[in-house]
């Protein structure tokens, strides 16, 4: 996968990151598929009401009906259109994943930067806290935090974000320590640049790349966590649709209508695969050793 | 054991202490996250002022924070994790009663992950870029992207409801009825093992590729050693530290992932306990369960650290 050597033109150094990214997409089919899928998912989320003819909340008398021309994926136990619920679940999922990762970044980035840059006792304390938080089984901690904050999608994703933060902090801490030792940082400091400006101008841009990769991979983890928490009844609350919660409902009627559980599961699987594929490709793309050697 | 190893082992043991203490701070601090007055939130919307006061007193919320924490920590060190707000039962009893059910499927999943993941990773590493490698890497990327509870549902639909080979839900005691216990634990373990298998296969593959590409393996080849002996005797020895570390990581993840699996299979374990008590705002149970699970993870990590210290020959130098 990531070890595979890819035939691509020698990179032009002066092109912007975005241009380079699209040029790269043409050489990596998996990344291109993942990227297209995610763009489609975002579009579907934006135009959910247009794409899905039926309301995701409207109940009809024909319950648990198999897929038909009217209801493409059938109806659930309350006679609601499964296809509409699936489409309307997409924005929930994307919102949840991005919220969790943003919370993780907002907590993890500053603490990791501070620990790596200032070192000393601050580093010792933050590192110990990171070690400790990483000892908690993540979903269990997220559930406990959700229980304390109150059940609901936003709270549960804040909880997941809190659980993510030590991962991000640890990564940016190590990167900061590496970048801090570079000559250009010393040079800037000699010229009288203050720590705040130094961190923003030199440290963050040079230390952030592995974090970008990690964040993309964490989006998949966040998505799976949201699905699990909604499945357990701690995330999205009914009647709002969510893929995890649809699975929970479908499970109750598995003996009567087993086909109900396939669509939401595949939706979760494909989205998680897409985030992971994009993350792996970003890793390849951003890897400095690879760029030099190819 | 050399003197240097003993010194290292001792320092590892000392390093664990702050982590344990911080973990108790985090668990205790969970209650501080409750917005507003925790006692009022726990008591519910229609509680009387007396009930709120009673809960406040039971949780010690009427005392200063540091006294609350020290009191809680002192009791926890003596095996007292308070009582359930709903049933009034001691938390420790409830958690320990359910823990075997959880550990059974977690250990089952871990064994499956190792026994499937290791051969997969090794095979892929020795056949890089072959169709076999591609199959393994595909399995590995699927394994981390599949929602494990969905995989569990599919297993139930196929093997339990369809073929009737396994019981659909519940658990049995390993000591009273081992056969039933294993049958009940089989499907949950398989569903739970998916992520771990993928992780072990992936990490072992890249670690082994690195070892096989190293200078000393080239020397072994030049010496005329057969491929199998290079792989099993020299290769595996060199990736064993990576493998141990990954197993520790997978154990932690599996212990968390079991929550959703226990819900699918209706297993009365710690996962279902933490979900119902978080839903019912029974915080002593939530705190107690998290406490026991974290201590298990910290213990397991310590064990792996110690093993690595003993196994790593570089430590002696």
XYZ file of C-alpha atoms in Angstrom:
611
model
C 0.000 0.000 0.000
C 1.964 2.970 1.213
C 5.190 1.115 0.456
C 4.279 0.704 -3.178
C 6.414 2.847 -5.410
C 4.294 5.075 -7.561
C 5.293 6.223 -10.995
C 4.761 9.898 -11.105
C 6.521 12.886 -12.611
C 9.255 14.501 -10.532
C 7.568 17.061 -8.299
C 7.780 20.682 -9.278
C 8.834 22.482 -6.104
C 7.107 25.805 -6.717
C 3.590 24.485 -7.160
C 1.079 25.028 -4.376
C 0.021 22.212 -2.087
C -3.458 22.051 -3.607
C -2.169 21.795 -7.170
C 0.280 19.125 -6.094
C -2.550 17.281 -4.373
C -4.687 17.168 -7.524
C -1.713 16.151 -9.639
C -1.114 13.374 -7.149
C -4.753 12.231 -7.263
C -4.311 11.408 -10.944
C -1.562 8.949 -10.075
C -3.248 7.278 -7.118
C -6.541 5.638 -8.001
C -7.411 4.738 -4.417
C -6.979 8.300 -3.188
C -8.945 9.641 -6.165
C -11.845 7.271 -5.417
C -11.808 8.155 -1.732
C -11.691 11.870 -2.484
C -14.537 11.654 -5.012
C -16.628 9.621 -2.567
C -16.144 12.186 0.196
C -16.965 15.104 -2.099
C -20.147 13.273 -3.136
C -20.981 12.681 0.509
C -20.570 16.377 1.309
C -22.797 17.290 -1.675
C -25.388 14.719 -0.561
C -25.307 16.209 2.918
C -25.843 19.721 1.580
C -28.682 18.704 -0.723
C -30.146 15.888 1.391
C -33.642 17.348 1.219
C -33.494 17.481 -2.598
C -32.012 14.020 -3.169
C -34.281 12.174 -0.785
C -37.861 12.497 -2.004
C -39.385 11.232 1.216
C -39.098 12.856 4.613
C -36.761 10.999 6.965
C -39.217 11.487 9.811
C -42.620 10.881 8.142
C -44.199 7.635 9.342
C -46.282 5.545 6.951
C -48.515 2.524 7.594
C -46.407 0.074 5.541
C -43.729 -0.905 8.048
C -40.603 -2.980 7.372
C -41.422 -3.161 3.667
C -38.722 -4.557 1.363
C -36.974 -2.322 -1.214
C -39.375 -1.121 -3.913
C -39.662 1.579 -6.592
C -41.246 3.959 -4.071
C -38.959 3.168 -1.134
C -35.576 2.310 -2.659
C -34.225 0.724 0.484
C -37.576 -0.197 2.041
C -39.067 1.231 5.215
C -38.163 0.820 8.873
C -40.261 -0.370 11.807
C -42.163 2.933 11.908
C -42.718 2.990 8.150
C -40.081 5.659 7.541
C -38.171 5.642 4.261
C -34.755 4.041 4.884
C -33.129 5.748 1.884
C -34.197 9.183 3.139
C -32.925 8.376 6.617
C -29.635 7.163 5.188
C -29.132 10.371 3.179
C -30.160 12.582 6.090
C -27.787 10.620 8.327
C -24.816 11.743 6.232
C -24.670 15.374 7.454
C -25.027 14.129 11.045
C -22.078 11.805 10.547
C -19.868 14.418 8.889
C -20.759 17.030 11.513
C -19.982 14.549 14.277
C -16.637 13.466 12.808
C -15.412 16.997 12.168
C -16.606 18.251 15.554
C -14.732 15.496 17.389
C -11.528 16.104 15.448
C -11.793 19.899 15.899
C -12.211 19.533 19.657
C -9.239 17.155 19.690
C -7.140 19.677 17.759
C -8.193 22.616 19.896
C -7.089 20.825 23.059
C -4.230 18.743 21.698
C -2.438 21.259 19.498
C -1.727 24.012 22.068
C -0.810 21.580 24.857
C 1.476 19.541 22.608
C 3.132 22.684 21.230
C 3.634 24.110 24.710
C 5.104 20.859 26.024
C 7.447 20.459 23.072
C 8.530 24.091 22.830
C 8.982 25.079 26.458
C 10.140 21.680 27.763
C 11.148 21.458 31.417
C 8.589 20.716 34.111
C 5.728 21.745 31.823
C 6.747 19.020 29.389
C 7.030 16.458 32.194
C 3.567 17.261 33.511
C 1.877 17.321 30.087
C 3.625 14.119 29.014
C 2.456 12.320 32.140
C -1.114 13.522 31.563
C -0.903 12.301 27.957
C 0.386 8.893 29.105
C -2.442 8.687 31.598
C -5.203 9.601 29.175
C -3.842 7.108 26.632
C -4.249 4.361 29.256
C -8.016 4.808 29.211
C -9.898 2.572 26.774
C -11.045 5.373 24.496
C -14.711 4.493 23.966
C -15.206 3.795 27.672
C -13.764 7.198 28.585
C -15.893 8.853 25.889
C -19.005 7.191 27.327
C -18.125 8.293 30.843
C -17.553 11.887 29.692
C -20.789 11.800 27.668
C -22.651 10.563 30.737
C -21.291 13.518 32.712
C -21.859 16.186 30.040
C -25.305 14.855 29.159
C -26.417 12.536 26.382
C -26.620 13.875 22.820
C -24.669 14.079 19.580
C -22.737 17.283 20.307
C -21.787 16.288 23.849
C -20.761 12.786 22.853
C -18.558 14.142 20.063
C -16.967 16.671 22.440
C -16.223 13.657 24.627
C -14.669 11.787 21.698
C -12.637 14.906 20.884
C -11.339 15.071 24.457
C -10.346 11.423 24.144
C -8.532 12.187 20.838
C -6.584 15.154 22.200
C -3.713 13.202 23.846
C -3.001 11.455 20.518
C -2.669 14.797 18.751
C -0.741 16.391 21.630
C 1.780 13.549 21.685
C 2.371 13.761 17.953
C 2.785 17.554 17.785
C 5.006 17.481 20.885
C 7.517 15.157 19.229
C 7.407 17.144 15.993
C 7.916 20.407 17.880
C 10.967 19.015 19.650
C 12.435 17.969 16.294
C 11.707 21.293 14.564
C 12.896 23.321 17.571
C 16.400 21.945 17.054
C 16.580 23.138 13.445
C 19.051 25.843 12.511
C 16.449 28.237 11.087
C 14.627 28.297 14.419
C 17.851 29.210 16.200
C 18.503 31.859 13.570
C 15.070 33.397 13.998
C 15.520 33.434 17.760
C 18.867 35.195 17.424
C 17.155 37.859 15.350
C 14.923 38.499 18.319
C 11.750 36.703 17.353
C 9.494 36.089 20.352
C 8.194 32.617 21.254
C 4.616 33.290 20.112
C 5.644 34.475 16.657
C 8.327 31.801 16.411
C 5.753 29.076 17.085
C 3.284 30.484 14.558
C 5.791 31.281 11.797
C 8.337 28.480 12.061
C 7.278 25.653 14.367
C 3.648 25.037 13.383
C 4.111 25.032 9.571
C 7.050 22.636 9.830
C 5.591 20.357 12.491
C 2.019 20.118 11.255
C 2.326 17.608 8.400
C 2.143 14.367 10.402
C -0.751 15.914 12.310
C -2.656 16.472 9.059
C -2.251 12.783 8.265
C -3.238 11.786 11.786
C -6.297 14.047 11.688
C -7.527 12.440 8.463
C -7.145 8.996 10.023
C -8.852 10.225 13.195
C -11.861 11.299 11.120
C -12.455 7.590 10.434
C -12.073 6.769 14.128
C -14.454 9.595 15.028
C -16.981 8.301 12.515
C -16.797 4.787 13.975
C -17.049 6.204 17.511
C -20.122 8.210 16.549
C -21.688 5.104 15.040
C -20.924 3.095 18.189
C -22.197 5.786 20.559
C -25.370 6.350 18.523
C -25.832 2.564 18.362
C -25.625 2.523 22.163
C -28.175 5.362 22.410
C -25.689 7.962 23.704
C -25.227 9.925 20.472
C -27.862 11.111 18.013
C -31.262 11.072 19.695
C -34.445 9.877 17.949
C -36.210 10.819 15.782
C -33.105 12.341 14.112
C -31.568 9.779 11.764
C -28.020 8.490 12.175
C -26.353 5.449 10.701
C -25.374 3.936 14.053
C -28.849 4.429 15.461
C -30.455 2.974 12.304
C -28.367 -0.142 12.911
C -29.592 -0.315 16.493
C -33.228 -0.222 15.277
C -32.556 -2.681 12.492
C -30.988 -5.094 14.971
C -34.241 -5.274 16.907
C -36.067 -6.489 13.805
C -33.305 -8.625 12.395
C -35.304 -11.822 12.278
C -38.141 -10.202 10.306
C -36.205 -7.814 8.076
C -32.497 -8.704 7.981
C -31.850 -6.555 4.872
C -32.391 -3.407 6.974
C -28.960 -3.632 8.527
C -26.904 -3.690 5.334
C -27.258 -0.141 3.982
C -26.266 1.833 7.113
C -23.388 -0.554 7.803
C -22.023 -0.204 4.282
C -22.360 3.566 4.515
C -20.245 3.598 7.695
C -17.724 1.162 6.234
C -17.273 3.077 2.953
C -16.912 6.454 4.661
C -14.384 5.115 7.161
C -12.467 3.442 4.315
C -12.466 6.718 2.373
C -11.053 8.715 5.310
C -8.406 6.057 5.924
C -7.427 5.826 2.249
C -7.123 9.598 2.051
C -5.013 9.627 5.218
C -2.653 6.942 3.906
C -2.280 8.772 0.598
C -1.609 12.053 2.396
C 1.067 10.251 4.384
C 2.728 9.145 1.152
C 2.324 12.560 -0.397
C 3.654 14.526 2.558
C 6.467 12.137 3.478
C 9.621 14.236 2.987
C 11.932 11.225 2.531
C 9.749 9.894 -0.259
C 9.663 13.213 -2.065
C 13.404 13.472 -2.043
C 14.048 9.896 -3.096
C 11.546 9.732 -5.951
C 19.130 -10.854 35.346
C 21.771 -8.200 35.274
C 22.036 -5.255 37.637
C 21.196 -2.815 34.855
C 18.001 -4.714 34.075
C 16.915 -4.631 37.717
C 17.526 -0.881 37.890
C 15.466 -0.405 34.729
C 12.645 -2.609 36.013
C 12.554 -0.617 39.235
C 12.451 2.695 37.366
C 9.586 1.411 35.224
C 7.660 0.534 38.364
C 8.267 3.999 39.804
C 7.208 5.670 36.562
C 3.820 3.966 36.729
C 2.921 5.626 40.023
C 2.211 9.147 38.671
C 0.126 7.612 35.886
C -1.981 5.709 38.423
C -2.454 8.828 40.552
C -3.329 10.990 37.533
C -5.790 8.339 36.352
C -7.610 8.554 39.679
C -7.658 12.357 39.346
C -9.215 12.058 35.885
C -11.826 9.542 37.063
C -12.657 11.653 40.086
C -12.771 14.750 37.867
C -15.444 13.180 35.641
C -18.065 14.300 38.124
C -16.814 17.896 37.806
C -17.786 17.832 34.121
C -21.458 17.575 35.025
C -22.911 20.975 34.147
C -24.512 22.794 37.064
C -25.134 21.026 40.362
C -24.263 17.324 39.935
C -26.583 16.363 42.768
C -29.560 18.050 41.103
C -28.713 16.488 37.732
C -28.389 13.022 39.258
C -31.602 13.367 41.256
C -33.590 14.155 38.118
C -36.164 16.753 37.212
C -38.798 15.993 39.836
C -36.560 15.434 42.858
C -37.336 16.990 46.191
C -34.837 19.284 47.887
C -34.273 16.583 50.554
C -33.359 13.995 47.919
C -30.883 16.413 46.307
C -29.349 17.129 49.693
C -29.150 13.404 50.415
C -27.343 12.710 47.140
C -25.064 15.660 47.722
C -24.150 14.252 51.095
C -23.755 10.666 49.834
C -21.348 11.824 47.125
C -19.602 14.130 49.566
C -20.344 17.101 47.327
C -20.839 19.314 50.366
C -17.120 19.101 51.151
C -14.175 20.959 49.587
C -12.878 19.399 46.379
C -9.529 18.188 47.686
C -11.218 16.463 50.634
C -13.683 14.830 48.281
C -10.813 13.535 46.156
C -8.678 12.292 49.044
C -11.677 10.623 50.639
C -12.578 8.945 47.379
C -8.965 7.871 46.721
C -8.535 6.525 50.248
C -11.720 4.474 49.979
C -10.749 3.251 46.490
C -7.372 2.080 47.806
C -9.255 -0.009 50.351
C -11.427 -1.557 47.662
C -14.448 0.632 48.342
C -15.758 2.355 45.219
C -18.945 3.662 46.841
C -22.428 2.313 46.119
C -24.785 2.508 43.146
C -27.182 5.465 43.293
C -29.970 3.309 41.882
C -29.642 -0.145 43.432
C -27.588 0.806 46.487
C -25.286 -2.160 45.845
C -21.518 -1.799 46.341
C -19.911 -0.793 43.034
C -16.959 -3.158 43.435
C -19.248 -6.194 43.691
C -21.204 -5.184 40.596
C -18.066 -4.549 38.515
C -16.251 -7.705 39.615
C -19.366 -9.809 38.991
C -19.445 -8.634 35.364
C -15.722 -8.424 34.694
C -15.173 -12.152 33.895
C -17.718 -11.976 31.046
C -15.871 -9.049 29.505
C -12.394 -10.464 30.029
C -13.449 -13.770 28.470
C -14.406 -12.218 25.141
C -11.539 -9.714 25.232
C -8.979 -12.458 25.832
C -10.646 -14.632 23.204
C -10.463 -11.751 20.729
C -6.843 -11.053 21.623
C -5.828 -14.674 21.083
C -7.652 -14.729 17.751
C -6.038 -11.442 16.695
C -2.563 -12.745 17.492
C -3.009 -16.185 15.966
C -4.470 -14.774 12.737
C -2.683 -11.422 12.574
C 0.870 -12.701 13.042
C 0.842 -15.257 10.179
C -0.950 -12.743 7.931
C 1.609 -10.037 8.643
C 4.571 -12.369 8.172
C 3.222 -13.807 4.919
C 2.635 -10.326 3.548
C 6.115 -9.195 4.569
C 7.807 -12.103 2.784
C 5.714 -11.625 -0.364
C 5.727 -7.844 -0.730
C 3.665 -6.589 -3.681
C 2.446 -10.098 -4.520
C -1.299 -10.893 -4.724
C -1.041 -12.420 -1.222
C 0.327 -9.145 0.102
C -2.455 -7.228 -1.563
C -5.096 -9.508 -0.017
C -3.572 -9.061 3.431
C -3.322 -5.274 3.155
C -6.918 -5.135 1.916
C -8.065 -7.239 4.874
C -6.068 -4.949 7.148
C -7.659 -1.767 5.815
C -11.129 -3.324 5.926
C -10.532 -4.562 9.468
C -9.949 -1.083 10.857
C -12.863 0.472 8.926
C -15.616 -2.066 9.684
C -17.826 -1.045 12.594
C -17.277 -4.063 14.847
C -20.843 -4.082 16.169
C -22.170 -4.283 12.603
C -19.837 -7.197 11.910
C -21.203 -8.775 15.091
C -24.780 -8.311 13.837
C -23.896 -9.978 10.548
C -22.285 -12.878 12.417
C -25.433 -13.266 14.540
C -27.620 -13.207 11.435
C -25.559 -15.823 9.656
C -24.174 -18.214 12.282
C -26.683 -17.893 15.104
C -30.059 -17.142 13.476
C -29.327 -18.725 10.091
C -27.296 -21.834 10.840
C -28.111 -22.090 14.539
C -24.539 -23.019 15.384
C -24.118 -20.573 18.248
C -26.401 -18.986 20.859
C -27.468 -15.471 19.815
C -27.104 -13.593 23.075
C -26.055 -13.848 26.695
C -23.091 -15.301 28.510
C -22.272 -18.261 30.725
C -19.779 -18.716 33.530
C -16.484 -20.236 32.473
C -16.218 -22.096 35.774
C -19.719 -23.504 36.013
C -20.309 -24.396 32.368
C -17.135 -24.042 30.289
C -18.681 -25.397 27.088
C -21.586 -22.971 27.124
C -19.247 -20.137 28.069
C -17.010 -20.783 25.070
C -20.008 -21.136 22.726
C -21.429 -17.842 23.983
C -18.076 -16.094 23.709
C -17.192 -17.393 20.228
C -19.101 -14.944 18.011
C -18.437 -11.852 20.164
C -14.728 -12.692 20.193
C -14.625 -13.048 16.413
C -16.451 -9.735 15.952
C -14.120 -8.074 18.431
C -10.962 -9.573 16.911
C -11.429 -7.855 13.545
C -9.721 -4.561 14.421
C -6.904 -6.158 16.406
C -6.116 -8.681 13.685
C -5.850 -5.881 11.149
C -3.642 -3.786 13.407
C -1.285 -6.650 14.266
C -1.010 -7.773 10.634
C -0.303 -4.226 9.431
C 2.290 -3.334 12.077
C 4.021 -6.705 11.902
C 4.192 -6.499 8.118
C 5.980 -3.155 8.100
C 8.263 -4.111 11.000
C 9.226 -7.358 9.285
C 9.817 -5.658 5.937
C 12.239 -3.340 7.693
C 14.063 -6.245 9.374
C 14.248 -8.292 6.169
C 15.739 -5.314 4.343
C 18.483 -4.843 6.936
C 22.197 -5.493 6.555
C 22.393 -8.450 8.924
C 19.629 -10.331 7.126
C 21.612 -9.886 3.925
C 24.610 -11.380 5.742
C 22.472 -14.326 6.886
C 21.395 -14.888 3.295
C 25.002 -14.734 2.141
C 25.905 -17.232 4.845
C 23.488 -19.599 3.124
C 20.874 -19.794 5.869
C 17.507 -21.074 4.598
C 14.728 -18.481 4.275
C 12.523 -20.158 6.913
C 15.251 -20.081 9.510
C 15.989 -16.419 8.787
C 12.316 -15.568 9.125
C 11.450 -17.589 12.215
C 14.695 -17.500 14.189
C 16.154 -14.109 13.381
C 13.278 -12.132 11.955
C 10.664 -12.943 14.567
C 13.131 -12.295 17.378
C 13.755 -8.821 16.024
C 10.102 -7.885 15.602
C 9.039 -9.398 18.931
C 9.348 -6.058 20.737
C 7.149 -4.358 18.137
C 4.710 -7.247 18.430
C 4.536 -6.947 22.221
C 3.921 -3.200 22.022
C 1.190 -3.675 19.425
C -0.454 -6.364 21.542
C -0.588 -3.920 24.444
C -2.197 -1.305 22.222
C -4.675 -3.818 20.803
C -5.615 -5.002 24.299
C -6.479 -1.440 25.295
C -8.531 -0.888 22.128
C -10.312 -4.234 22.434
C -11.250 -3.505 26.022
C -12.907 -0.319 24.769
C -14.432 -1.821 21.645
C -16.119 -4.548 23.656
C -18.707 -1.992 24.818
C -20.629 -2.066 21.521
C -20.108 -5.808 21.088
C -21.545 -6.526 24.523
C -24.608 -4.507 23.561
C -25.074 -6.575 20.384
C -24.750 -9.905 22.159
C -26.517 -8.756 25.348
C -23.534 -9.840 27.455
C -23.740 -8.710 31.080
C -20.195 -7.316 31.143
C -18.507 -4.092 32.161
C -19.288 -2.493 28.791
C -23.044 -2.795 29.130
C -22.656 -1.705 32.763
C -20.893 1.515 31.837
C -23.450 2.310 29.113
C -26.545 1.768 31.281
C -25.059 3.602 34.240
C -23.929 6.543 32.071
C -27.457 6.703 30.618
C -29.007 6.551 34.100
C -26.484 9.025 35.554
C -25.354 6.430 38.092
C -21.922 8.054 38.348
C -20.374 5.926 41.128
C -20.818 2.889 38.855
C -19.372 4.749 35.851
C -16.379 5.907 37.877
C -15.873 2.496 39.452
C -16.003 0.637 36.134
C -13.636 3.065 34.436
C -11.327 2.818 37.442
C -11.144 -0.986 37.285
C -10.666 -1.004 33.489
C -7.921 1.638 33.597
C -6.079 -0.218 36.332
C -6.216 -3.374 34.198
C -4.813 -1.469 31.189
C -2.062 0.182 33.252
C -1.156 -3.210 34.727
C -1.072 -4.770 31.284
C 1.088 -1.941 29.900
C 3.456 -2.294 32.832
C 3.742 -6.036 32.231
C 4.571 -5.442 28.574
C 7.101 -2.746 29.502
C 8.774 -5.137 31.910
C 8.799 -7.912 29.320
C 10.368 -5.567 26.765
C 13.026 -4.569 29.285
C 13.874 -8.190 29.959
C 13.741 -9.263 26.318
C 15.629 -6.375 24.736
C 19.317 -7.348 24.554
C 20.299 -3.724 23.949
C 19.336 -2.911 27.538
C 22.423 -4.781 28.776
C 24.888 -2.628 26.943
